[in-house]
Short mmCIF file of C-alpha atoms and ligand atoms in Angstrom, two decimals:
data_model
loop_
_atom_site.label_atom_id
_atom_site.label_comp_id
_atom_site.label_asym_id
_atom_site.label_seq_id
_atom_site.Cartn_x
_atom_site.Cartn_y
_atom_site.Cartn_z
CA UNK A 292 58.69 115.00 121.39
CA UNK A 293 59.21 111.52 122.52
CA UNK A 294 61.88 111.05 125.11
CA UNK A 295 64.75 108.81 124.02
CA UNK A 296 65.50 107.70 127.58
CA UNK A 297 64.25 104.20 128.45
CA UNK A 298 61.21 104.40 130.58
CA UNK A 299 61.58 103.27 134.23
CA UNK A 300 59.54 100.11 135.02
CA UNK A 301 56.29 100.63 136.74
CA UNK A 302 55.99 99.67 140.42
CA UNK A 303 54.03 96.53 139.47
CA UNK A 304 56.59 95.56 136.91
CA UNK A 305 59.39 96.08 139.48
CA UNK A 306 57.64 93.79 141.99
CA UNK A 307 57.23 91.12 139.39
CA UNK A 308 60.85 91.38 138.40
CA UNK A 309 61.91 91.16 142.00
CA UNK A 310 59.72 88.09 142.55
CA UNK A 311 61.18 86.41 139.50
CA UNK A 312 64.63 87.24 140.68
CA UNK A 313 63.95 85.74 144.12
CA UNK A 314 62.42 82.63 142.54
CA UNK A 315 65.40 82.18 140.24
CA UNK A 316 67.76 82.61 143.18
CA UNK A 317 65.80 80.00 145.18
CA UNK A 318 65.85 77.53 142.32
CA UNK A 319 69.59 78.02 141.91
CA UNK A 320 70.01 77.54 145.65
CA UNK A 321 68.07 74.24 145.54
CA UNK A 322 69.93 72.98 142.48
CA UNK A 323 73.30 73.66 144.06
CA UNK A 324 72.20 72.04 147.33
CA UNK A 325 70.89 68.95 145.53
CA UNK A 326 74.11 68.65 143.54
CA UNK A 327 76.25 68.99 146.64
CA UNK A 328 74.84 65.84 148.28
CA UNK A 329 77.23 62.89 148.31
CA UNK A 330 74.66 60.26 149.25
CA UNK A 331 70.91 59.73 149.04
CA UNK A 332 70.54 60.13 152.78
CA UNK A 333 72.44 63.43 152.73
CA UNK A 334 70.33 64.62 149.81
CA UNK A 335 67.13 63.73 151.69
CA UNK A 336 68.21 65.43 154.92
CA UNK A 337 69.51 68.68 153.39
CA UNK A 338 66.71 69.10 150.91
CA UNK A 339 63.73 68.49 153.21
CA UNK A 340 65.08 70.88 155.85
CA UNK A 341 65.68 73.54 153.19
CA UNK A 342 62.21 73.01 151.64
CA UNK A 343 60.50 73.60 155.00
CA UNK A 344 62.40 76.78 155.48
CA UNK A 345 61.85 78.14 151.95
CA UNK A 346 58.15 77.20 151.86
CA UNK A 347 57.52 78.21 155.47
CA UNK A 348 56.12 74.72 156.00
CA UNK A 349 56.44 72.19 158.83
CA UNK A 350 56.77 68.98 156.81
CA UNK A 351 58.74 67.95 153.73
CA UNK A 352 59.57 64.55 152.29
CA UNK A 353 61.10 62.82 149.27
CA UNK A 354 60.01 59.28 148.29
CA UNK A 355 61.47 57.25 145.45
CA UNK A 356 61.25 53.88 143.76
CA UNK A 357 64.36 52.26 142.43
CA UNK A 358 65.64 48.84 141.42
CA UNK A 359 65.57 47.80 145.04
CA UNK A 360 61.96 48.95 145.63
CA UNK A 361 60.44 51.96 147.40
CA UNK A 362 62.51 54.05 149.70
CA UNK A 363 62.23 57.12 151.86
CA UNK A 364 65.01 59.36 150.60
CA UNK A 365 64.44 61.85 153.40
CA UNK A 366 61.80 63.49 155.61
CA UNK A 367 61.61 66.57 157.83
CA UNK A 368 59.10 67.33 160.57
CA UNK A 369 57.83 63.75 160.92
CA UNK A 370 58.48 61.00 163.45
CA UNK A 371 60.23 58.03 161.90
CA UNK A 372 57.15 55.71 161.93
CA UNK A 373 55.02 58.49 160.37
CA UNK A 374 57.65 59.07 157.71
CA UNK A 375 57.81 55.32 157.05
CA UNK A 376 54.03 55.17 156.64
CA UNK A 377 54.24 57.78 153.85
CA UNK A 378 55.47 54.99 151.58
CA UNK A 379 52.14 53.20 151.97
CA UNK A 380 49.94 56.19 151.15
CA UNK A 381 49.87 55.51 147.44
CA UNK A 382 51.82 58.69 146.67
CA UNK A 383 54.24 56.69 144.56
CA UNK A 384 51.50 54.75 142.80
CA UNK A 385 49.42 57.54 141.28
CA UNK A 386 50.85 58.62 138.01
CA UNK A 387 50.67 62.39 138.41
CA UNK A 388 52.61 64.36 135.87
CA UNK A 389 52.31 67.89 137.24
CA UNK A 390 52.40 69.24 140.79
CA UNK A 391 49.23 68.75 142.80
CA UNK A 392 47.99 71.03 145.51
CA UNK A 393 45.59 69.80 148.18
CA UNK A 394 43.85 71.26 151.17
CA UNK A 395 42.08 69.45 153.98
CA UNK A 396 41.90 68.86 157.72
CA UNK A 397 44.10 65.89 158.24
CA UNK A 398 46.11 65.38 155.11
CA UNK A 399 48.55 62.41 155.11
CA UNK A 400 46.99 61.51 158.52
CA UNK A 401 49.47 63.82 160.18
CA UNK A 402 47.11 66.77 160.60
CA UNK A 403 48.37 68.69 157.55
CA UNK A 404 46.07 71.40 156.16
CA UNK A 405 47.87 72.11 152.88
CA UNK A 406 49.98 69.86 150.71
CA UNK A 407 51.86 70.25 147.47
CA UNK A 408 53.52 67.24 145.75
CA UNK A 409 55.56 67.18 142.56
CA UNK A 410 56.60 64.05 140.67
CA UNK A 411 60.05 63.45 139.26
CA UNK A 412 61.66 60.99 136.85
CA UNK A 413 59.95 59.27 133.95
CA UNK A 414 61.93 56.02 134.48
CA UNK A 415 63.67 54.75 137.61
CA UNK A 416 64.57 56.40 139.87
CA UNK A 417 61.05 57.80 140.01
CA UNK A 418 59.43 59.53 142.93
CA UNK A 419 57.66 62.47 144.54
CA UNK A 420 58.72 65.40 146.61
CA UNK A 421 56.12 66.90 148.93
CA UNK A 422 55.77 69.85 151.30
CA UNK A 423 52.94 70.19 153.83
CA UNK A 424 51.76 72.89 156.18
CA UNK A 425 50.04 72.24 159.47
CA UNK A 426 48.54 75.72 159.38
CA UNK A 427 45.82 77.05 157.10
CA UNK A 428 47.74 78.50 154.19
CA UNK A 429 47.32 76.83 150.83
CA UNK A 430 50.26 76.63 148.45
CA UNK A 431 50.11 78.93 145.43
CA UNK A 432 51.08 78.25 141.84
CA UNK A 433 54.50 79.85 142.16
CA UNK A 434 55.33 77.51 145.00
CA UNK A 435 54.08 74.56 142.99
CA UNK A 436 56.28 75.67 140.09
CA UNK A 437 59.30 75.99 142.36
CA UNK A 438 58.67 72.49 143.72
CA UNK A 439 58.44 71.20 140.17
CA UNK A 440 61.87 72.68 139.41
CA UNK A 441 63.28 71.13 142.61
CA UNK A 442 61.76 67.76 141.65
CA UNK A 443 63.53 67.81 138.28
CA UNK A 444 66.90 68.42 139.92
CA UNK A 445 66.23 65.57 142.42
CA UNK A 446 65.72 63.11 139.55
CA UNK A 447 69.11 64.04 138.10
CA UNK A 448 70.84 63.95 141.45
CA UNK A 449 69.41 60.53 142.36
CA UNK A 450 70.48 59.15 139.02
CA UNK A 451 73.97 60.55 139.51
CA UNK A 452 74.21 59.15 143.06
CA UNK A 453 72.92 55.74 142.03
CA UNK A 454 75.37 55.57 139.13
CA UNK A 455 78.20 56.53 141.47
CA UNK A 456 77.10 53.84 143.93
CA UNK A 457 76.93 51.28 141.15
CA UNK A 458 80.40 52.29 139.99
CA UNK A 459 81.65 52.03 143.52
CA UNK A 460 80.09 48.60 143.90
CA UNK A 461 81.63 47.44 140.63
CA UNK A 462 85.00 48.79 141.69
CA UNK A 463 84.73 47.08 145.09
CA UNK A 464 83.68 43.83 143.45
CA UNK A 465 86.57 43.88 141.02
CA UNK A 466 88.92 44.82 143.86
CA UNK A 467 87.59 41.95 145.97
CA UNK A 468 87.98 39.60 143.01
CA UNK A 469 91.56 40.69 142.48
CA UNK A 470 92.20 40.24 146.18
CA UNK A 471 90.61 36.77 146.18
CA UNK A 472 92.71 35.82 143.16
CA UNK A 473 95.85 36.97 144.98
CA UNK A 474 94.89 34.94 148.07
CA UNK A 475 94.18 31.84 146.00
CA UNK A 476 97.51 32.29 144.22
CA UNK A 477 99.46 32.59 147.44
CA UNK A 478 97.92 29.99 149.77
CA UNK A 479 99.76 26.74 150.36
CA UNK A 480 96.72 24.58 149.63
CA UNK A 481 95.99 23.46 146.12
CA UNK A 482 92.71 24.96 144.90
CA UNK A 483 90.83 23.83 141.84
CA UNK A 484 87.46 24.65 140.37
CA UNK A 485 85.72 22.27 138.01
CA UNK A 486 82.57 23.26 136.20
CA UNK A 487 79.50 21.07 135.88
CA UNK A 488 80.93 19.48 132.74
CA UNK A 489 83.99 18.39 134.73
CA UNK A 490 86.32 20.88 133.01
CA UNK A 491 89.00 22.51 135.14
CA UNK A 492 88.45 26.28 135.34
CA UNK A 493 90.92 27.24 138.05
CA UNK A 494 94.22 25.69 139.12
CA UNK A 495 96.39 27.65 141.54
CA UNK A 496 100.21 27.60 141.89
CA UNK A 497 100.04 25.36 144.99
CA UNK A 498 98.05 22.82 142.95
CA UNK A 499 100.86 22.97 140.36
CA UNK A 500 103.51 22.44 143.02
CA UNK A 501 101.73 19.53 144.71
CA UNK A 502 100.81 17.62 141.58
CA UNK A 503 103.54 18.76 139.19
CA UNK A 504 100.82 19.53 136.61
CA UNK A 505 101.19 22.99 135.02
CA UNK A 506 98.22 25.35 134.89
CA UNK A 507 98.43 25.60 131.07
CA UNK A 508 98.20 21.84 130.79
CA UNK A 509 95.23 21.58 133.11
CA UNK A 510 92.84 24.52 132.72
CA UNK A 511 90.22 23.83 130.04
CA UNK A 512 90.68 20.06 130.15
CA UNK A 513 88.52 17.40 131.78
CA UNK A 514 89.82 16.67 135.28
CA UNK A 515 88.98 13.01 134.91
CA UNK A 516 91.54 12.75 132.09
CA UNK A 517 94.26 14.39 134.16
CA UNK A 518 93.61 12.68 137.47
CA UNK A 519 91.78 9.44 136.89
CA UNK A 520 89.72 8.45 139.86
CA UNK A 521 89.12 12.04 140.92
CA UNK A 522 85.43 11.86 140.11
CA UNK A 523 84.99 8.93 142.51
CA UNK A 524 86.68 11.00 145.21
CA UNK A 525 84.62 14.05 144.28
CA UNK A 526 81.35 12.12 144.32
CA UNK A 527 81.98 10.77 147.78
CA UNK A 528 83.03 14.21 149.06
CA UNK A 529 80.11 16.04 147.54
CA UNK A 530 77.41 13.57 148.52
CA UNK A 531 75.47 15.20 151.32
CA UNK A 532 73.85 13.38 154.10
CA UNK A 533 71.77 16.40 154.93
CA UNK A 534 70.58 17.39 151.48
CA UNK A 535 72.14 20.21 149.52
CA UNK A 536 74.30 21.87 152.13
CA UNK A 537 77.62 23.16 150.90
CA UNK A 538 79.71 22.42 153.99
CA UNK A 539 83.27 21.38 153.17
CA UNK A 540 84.24 17.87 154.21
CA UNK A 541 87.83 16.68 154.07
CA UNK A 542 89.13 13.22 153.54
CA UNK A 543 92.52 11.70 152.94
CA UNK A 544 92.65 9.75 149.71
CA UNK A 545 95.30 8.33 147.41
CA UNK A 546 95.16 9.74 143.87
CA UNK A 547 97.18 8.80 140.85
CA UNK A 548 98.77 11.87 139.27
CA UNK A 549 100.89 11.24 136.19
CA UNK A 550 101.73 7.72 137.37
CA UNK A 551 102.65 8.97 140.86
CA UNK A 552 100.56 8.06 143.88
CA UNK A 553 99.89 11.06 146.07
CA UNK A 554 98.07 11.04 149.37
CA UNK A 555 95.96 14.15 149.44
CA UNK A 556 93.66 15.60 152.04
CA UNK A 557 90.84 16.95 149.89
CA UNK A 558 87.86 19.04 150.86
CA UNK A 559 85.09 19.97 148.48
CA UNK A 560 82.36 22.57 148.28
CA UNK A 561 79.55 22.49 145.73
CA UNK A 562 78.79 25.89 144.17
CA UNK A 563 76.42 27.07 141.46
CA UNK A 564 79.24 27.29 138.92
CA UNK A 565 80.71 23.87 139.74
CA UNK A 566 82.74 22.37 142.57
CA UNK A 567 85.70 23.82 144.40
CA UNK A 568 88.31 21.48 145.83
CA UNK A 569 91.07 22.44 148.23
CA UNK A 570 93.81 19.93 148.90
CA UNK A 571 97.17 19.49 150.54
CA UNK A 572 99.81 16.83 150.25
CA UNK A 573 99.84 14.17 152.95
CA UNK A 574 102.44 11.97 151.23
CA UNK A 575 105.22 12.98 153.65
CA UNK A 576 103.00 12.37 156.68
CA UNK A 577 101.95 9.02 155.22
CA UNK A 578 105.60 8.13 154.65
CA UNK A 579 106.40 9.03 158.24
CA UNK A 580 103.48 7.00 159.51
CA UNK A 581 104.59 4.08 157.38
CA UNK A 582 108.11 4.49 158.74
CA UNK A 583 106.81 4.46 162.30
CA UNK A 584 104.78 1.33 161.61
CA UNK A 585 107.84 -0.31 159.99
CA UNK A 586 109.96 0.68 162.95
CA UNK A 587 107.60 -0.85 165.49
CA UNK A 588 107.21 -4.03 163.43
CA UNK A 589 110.96 -4.43 162.82
CA UNK A 590 112.12 -3.53 166.29
CA UNK A 591 109.61 -5.67 168.10
CA UNK A 592 110.44 -8.59 165.84
CA UNK A 593 114.20 -8.08 166.09
CA UNK A 594 114.15 -7.63 169.86
CA UNK A 595 112.01 -10.68 170.43
CA UNK A 596 114.49 -13.14 168.90
CA UNK A 597 117.48 -12.39 171.19
CA UNK A 598 115.15 -11.91 174.16
CA UNK A 599 113.62 -15.33 173.60
CA UNK A 600 117.12 -16.84 173.40
CA UNK A 601 118.22 -15.14 176.64
CA UNK A 602 114.98 -16.10 178.35
CA UNK A 603 115.28 -19.76 177.25
CA UNK A 604 118.93 -20.00 178.31
CA UNK A 605 118.26 -18.44 181.72
CA UNK A 606 115.30 -20.77 182.36
CA UNK A 607 117.40 -23.81 181.47
CA UNK A 608 120.24 -22.65 183.71
CA UNK A 609 117.77 -22.25 186.59
CA UNK A 610 116.46 -25.80 186.37
CA UNK A 611 117.40 -27.79 189.43
CA UNK A 612 116.16 -31.11 188.19
CA UNK A 613 118.73 -31.35 185.42
CA UNK A 614 122.48 -31.38 185.81
CA UNK A 615 123.66 -29.39 182.80
CA UNK A 616 127.30 -29.97 183.30
CA UNK A 617 130.03 -27.35 183.00
CA UNK A 618 130.24 -27.25 179.18
CA UNK A 619 126.51 -26.81 178.53
CA UNK A 620 126.26 -24.17 181.24
CA UNK A 621 129.14 -22.26 179.64
CA UNK A 622 127.52 -22.50 176.20
CA UNK A 623 124.27 -21.15 177.60
CA UNK A 624 126.04 -18.32 179.39
CA UNK A 625 127.94 -17.47 176.19
CA UNK A 626 124.59 -17.37 174.37
CA UNK A 627 123.16 -15.04 177.03
CA UNK A 628 126.20 -12.79 176.72
CA UNK A 629 126.15 -12.73 172.88
CA UNK A 630 122.43 -12.14 172.64
CA UNK A 631 122.47 -9.38 175.23
CA UNK A 632 125.32 -7.78 173.21
CA UNK A 633 123.08 -7.97 170.16
CA UNK A 634 120.23 -6.37 172.10
CA UNK A 635 122.48 -3.61 173.38
CA UNK A 636 123.81 -3.04 169.85
CA UNK A 637 120.28 -2.71 168.52
CA UNK A 638 119.29 -0.25 171.22
CA UNK A 639 122.48 1.75 170.51
CA UNK A 640 121.62 1.81 166.81
CA UNK A 641 118.10 3.06 167.50
CA UNK A 642 119.42 5.80 169.78
CA UNK A 643 122.11 6.80 167.29
CA UNK A 644 119.59 6.85 164.44
CA UNK A 645 117.37 9.21 166.39
CA UNK A 646 120.35 11.42 167.32
CA UNK A 647 121.35 11.59 163.66
CA UNK A 648 118.17 13.53 163.05
CA UNK A 649 119.23 16.34 165.32
CA UNK A 650 122.25 18.54 164.73
CA UNK A 651 123.59 17.80 168.23
CA UNK A 652 125.65 14.77 167.12
CA UNK A 653 129.25 15.91 167.12
CA UNK A 654 132.11 14.22 165.34
CA UNK A 655 135.73 14.31 166.47
CA UNK A 656 137.74 14.63 163.32
CA UNK A 657 141.30 13.38 163.23
CA UNK A 658 143.80 11.79 160.85
CA UNK A 659 142.86 8.18 160.36
CA UNK A 660 144.76 5.51 158.46
CA UNK A 661 141.91 3.68 156.73
CA UNK A 662 143.84 0.53 155.89
CA UNK A 663 144.99 0.18 159.52
CA UNK A 664 141.42 0.66 160.74
CA UNK A 665 140.07 -1.83 158.18
CA UNK A 666 142.60 -4.39 159.35
CA UNK A 667 141.35 -4.11 162.95
CA UNK A 668 137.71 -4.48 161.89
CA UNK A 669 138.51 -7.48 159.68
CA UNK A 670 140.29 -9.11 162.62
CA UNK A 671 137.17 -8.69 164.76
CA UNK A 672 134.88 -10.04 162.02
CA UNK A 673 137.12 -13.02 161.43
CA UNK A 674 136.75 -14.05 165.08
CA UNK A 675 132.95 -14.25 164.78
CA UNK A 676 132.55 -15.51 161.24
CA UNK A 677 132.62 -19.21 160.55
CA UNK A 678 135.27 -20.96 158.58
CA UNK A 679 133.25 -20.66 155.42
CA UNK A 680 134.21 -16.96 155.22
CA UNK A 681 137.60 -15.67 154.11
CA UNK A 682 138.82 -12.08 154.37
CA UNK A 683 141.35 -10.06 152.43
CA UNK A 684 142.68 -6.53 152.70
CA UNK A 685 144.04 -4.92 149.52
CA UNK A 686 145.85 -1.65 150.23
CA UNK A 687 149.13 0.04 149.29
CA UNK A 688 151.95 -0.10 151.80
CA UNK A 689 151.92 3.62 152.51
CA UNK A 690 149.19 4.71 154.94
CA UNK A 691 146.03 6.21 153.41
CA UNK A 692 145.18 9.11 155.68
CA UNK A 693 141.70 10.60 155.73
CA UNK A 694 140.07 13.21 157.96
CA UNK A 695 137.45 11.27 159.88
CA UNK A 696 135.98 10.43 163.28
CA UNK A 697 137.83 7.19 164.03
CA UNK A 698 135.09 5.54 166.11
CA UNK A 699 132.36 6.46 163.68
CA UNK A 700 134.37 5.26 160.69
CA UNK A 701 135.01 2.01 162.58
CA UNK A 702 131.26 1.69 163.07
CA UNK A 703 130.68 2.17 159.32
CA UNK A 704 133.30 -0.45 158.40
CA UNK A 705 132.01 -2.87 161.06
CA UNK A 706 128.53 -2.54 159.60
CA UNK A 707 129.63 -3.00 155.97
CA UNK A 708 131.88 -5.97 156.74
CA UNK A 709 129.22 -7.41 159.09
CA UNK A 710 126.62 -7.15 156.31
CA UNK A 711 129.04 -8.74 153.82
CA UNK A 712 129.27 -11.74 156.15
CA UNK A 713 125.56 -11.73 157.09
CA UNK A 714 124.35 -11.67 153.52
CA UNK A 715 126.77 -14.40 152.39
CA UNK A 716 124.95 -17.34 154.02
CA UNK A 717 126.77 -19.82 151.80
CA UNK A 718 130.14 -18.33 152.75
CA UNK A 719 132.65 -16.72 150.41
CA UNK A 720 135.34 -14.10 150.29
CA UNK A 721 135.08 -10.61 151.70
CA UNK A 722 137.61 -8.22 150.24
CA UNK A 723 138.27 -4.77 151.66
CA UNK A 724 140.36 -2.43 149.52
CA UNK A 725 141.63 1.10 150.09
CA UNK A 726 143.13 3.26 147.37
CA UNK A 727 143.63 6.93 146.71
CA UNK A 728 141.59 8.41 143.86
CA UNK A 729 142.45 12.06 143.23
CA UNK A 730 141.63 13.96 146.39
CA UNK A 731 139.75 11.03 147.93
CA UNK A 732 140.33 7.62 149.39
CA UNK A 733 138.05 4.88 148.15
CA UNK A 734 137.27 2.17 150.64
CA UNK A 735 135.45 -0.75 149.04
CA UNK A 736 133.89 -3.76 150.79
CA UNK A 737 133.19 -6.51 148.28
CA UNK A 738 131.36 -9.79 148.96
CA UNK A 739 130.19 -12.79 146.95
CA UNK A 740 126.88 -13.07 148.72
CA UNK A 741 123.20 -12.73 147.86
CA UNK A 742 123.47 -9.39 146.03
CA UNK A 743 120.82 -6.66 145.91
CA UNK A 744 118.16 -6.15 143.23
CA UNK A 745 118.63 -2.86 141.28
CA UNK A 746 115.23 -1.58 142.48
CA UNK A 747 116.36 -1.92 146.11
CA UNK A 748 119.79 -0.36 145.78
CA UNK A 749 118.69 3.19 146.55
CA UNK A 750 116.17 2.17 149.21
CA UNK A 751 118.52 0.13 151.41
CA UNK A 752 120.06 3.37 152.72
CA UNK A 753 116.67 4.52 154.01
CA UNK A 754 115.89 4.22 157.68
CA UNK A 755 114.42 0.80 158.64
CA UNK A 756 114.44 -0.36 155.05
CA UNK A 757 115.07 -4.07 154.73
CA UNK A 758 115.03 -5.96 151.45
CA UNK A 759 112.40 -8.58 150.83
CA UNK A 760 113.10 -11.36 153.39
CA UNK A 761 112.69 -14.03 150.70
CA UNK A 762 115.71 -12.51 148.99
CA UNK A 763 117.76 -12.20 152.16
CA UNK A 764 116.80 -15.74 153.20
CA UNK A 765 115.43 -14.57 156.54
CA UNK A 766 118.70 -12.96 157.72
CA UNK A 767 117.72 -10.77 160.66
CA UNK A 768 118.50 -7.10 161.13
CA UNK A 769 116.99 -3.76 162.07
CA UNK A 770 117.32 -1.95 158.75
CA UNK A 771 119.30 0.81 160.48
CA UNK A 772 122.92 -0.14 159.68
CA UNK A 773 123.18 1.38 156.18
CA UNK A 774 121.11 4.43 157.15
CA UNK A 775 123.49 5.13 160.04
CA UNK A 776 126.52 4.46 157.79
CA UNK A 777 125.34 6.85 155.10
CA UNK A 778 124.55 9.61 157.60
CA UNK A 779 127.92 9.25 159.35
CA UNK A 780 129.90 9.16 156.08
CA UNK A 781 128.07 12.25 154.82
CA UNK A 782 128.89 14.10 158.02
CA UNK A 783 132.54 13.25 157.47
CA UNK A 784 132.28 14.89 154.02
CA UNK A 785 132.13 11.62 152.09
CA UNK A 786 129.72 9.47 150.09
CA UNK A 787 128.63 5.86 150.14
CA UNK A 788 127.41 3.93 147.09
CA UNK A 789 126.63 0.34 146.16
CA UNK A 790 127.12 -1.77 143.08
CA UNK A 791 125.52 -5.16 143.05
CA UNK A 792 123.88 -7.90 141.05
CA UNK A 793 121.45 -10.39 142.50
CA UNK A 794 123.19 -13.66 143.21
CA UNK A 795 126.62 -12.27 142.41
CA UNK A 796 127.57 -10.28 145.48
CA UNK A 797 127.78 -6.61 146.32
CA UNK A 798 130.40 -3.88 146.58
CA UNK A 799 129.87 -0.95 148.94
CA UNK A 800 132.20 1.99 148.27
CA UNK A 801 132.91 4.73 150.81
CA UNK A 802 134.72 7.83 149.44
CA UNK A 803 136.33 10.12 151.98
CA UNK A 804 138.44 13.24 151.42
CA UNK A 805 142.19 12.62 151.75
CA UNK A 806 143.75 14.29 154.77
P1 ADP B 1092 119.99 -4.80 158.27
O1 ADP B 1092 121.16 -5.52 157.74
O2 ADP B 1092 119.94 -4.68 159.71
O3 ADP B 1092 118.71 -5.26 157.66
P2 ADP B 1092 121.09 -2.53 156.86
O4 ADP B 1092 120.67 -1.13 156.87
O5 ADP B 1092 122.50 -2.78 157.21
O6 ADP B 1092 120.09 -3.29 157.79
O7 ADP B 1092 120.80 -3.09 155.42
C1 ADP B 1092 119.60 -2.83 154.78
C2 ADP B 1092 119.26 -3.91 153.77
O8 ADP B 1092 120.21 -3.88 152.72
C3 ADP B 1092 119.36 -5.30 154.34
O9 ADP B 1092 118.13 -5.70 154.90
C4 ADP B 1092 119.70 -6.12 153.12
O10 ADP B 1092 118.54 -6.44 152.43
C5 ADP B 1092 120.50 -5.18 152.23
N1 ADP B 1092 121.96 -5.39 152.34
C6 ADP B 1092 122.84 -4.68 153.07
N2 ADP B 1092 124.11 -5.14 152.87
C7 ADP B 1092 124.01 -6.17 152.00
C8 ADP B 1092 124.96 -7.05 151.39
N3 ADP B 1092 126.27 -6.95 151.63
N4 ADP B 1092 124.48 -7.98 150.54
C9 ADP B 1092 123.15 -8.07 150.27
N5 ADP B 1092 122.21 -7.28 150.81
C10 ADP B 1092 122.63 -6.33 151.67
#
């Protein structure tokens, strides 16, 4: 009778089973180790050490070719130069498809006696994994098969790691791009990129703010159309003296943007995709420089005239060879006194104008009767003006009280009435009127003099601004009076305006809050 119990495996069969089991366990161990690696270097280090141990060998290595060329993924049991030389041994060049076993005396020129290599990867990354023994014990087929299995898992792991690296690189690149875009959007300099066809590809918010041209209106259009003359600037900036370098050079140039002249400091860099320009606005600095130049020109000219008069009078008075007589001497001394007053006044104006720029100038506010004050100033002006000038004060009987600094308001009125006289070379009437208008008092100084062209009416309140001398018939002045007047009136909470027509006189109106 046949027994129904399953027969126990024979001893041979058991050994075989056990061997298979051990092999499977080893393969699983290698696969898990290979999959654990987080970088190529880690994969190389872990795997080669483990191979030596599992194969009871002294040397193990993994070589690969990728998009960036040949590389040593890892090596165990070799000095670094020896490991490096493995790349030149042709192991990566021969197109072996199955594991190869070799025996010899000095394999790989490192004294190895037995070697087994297995290829991996049909496409990149492609490579070989090898194990070598320094002692005389050839590798058997089972070991070659195990190495083949390890090689297959290396190919997958390398592909996975390289994909992860690529992803990482892409992520970093997009992150860097986003960061660069944020920087370009937030810097104070205008940045623009024009492609080789001269079309604007990038226009940052600072470029919008400086030029007043919106991004939507600029990007995609030829720069030459938007800012005529830019290409001349660009050509000069991008022309290299030293052939093809992309160093940025800056230069200050005037450009016409939408009919406005802007002084820009522009630097340019030539890139493969076009040219990048960075620019900032120098218009304010230019204006300041212009103002400084105007100041020096005006002041030196205005100081020279009274100085020359004082100098001439003093020289004449010192002459011993001429008897000037009492009357002439008095006239000359009066001239010296008047001209030195003028000089002192000018110096005071310059000092006051510079103090007006700092907050330190303090006003002493009090109740001031404007009509009374105007009367005093008119009296003073009448003494100096010739007979060709007449003055009138038009004001209600009741006092018009404003909150003001009396001395500073006197200075404003003195300047306005002085100008009315100065710019009426043919004489005429100067009328000062004061009347309440709602919560304000309006003080008007009207003359019948030269008048002011409409284009100048806003500018005359600027520091050092003087109208065209041909229009003011060479009347002298520092260009500070109206600037000082406007600043003082504003600090007293008021406004100053002008109405005028060339040849028909001017009216300056100061409005101050009623007390
Ligand atoms: P200045 O009289 O010293 O030149 P101001 O600041 O007082 O300086 O005046 C600025 C300019 O305004 C003068 O140069 C002149 O051209 C013009 N201006 C001022 N007041 C009058 C006026 N009443 N009539 C005509 N032009 C005037």
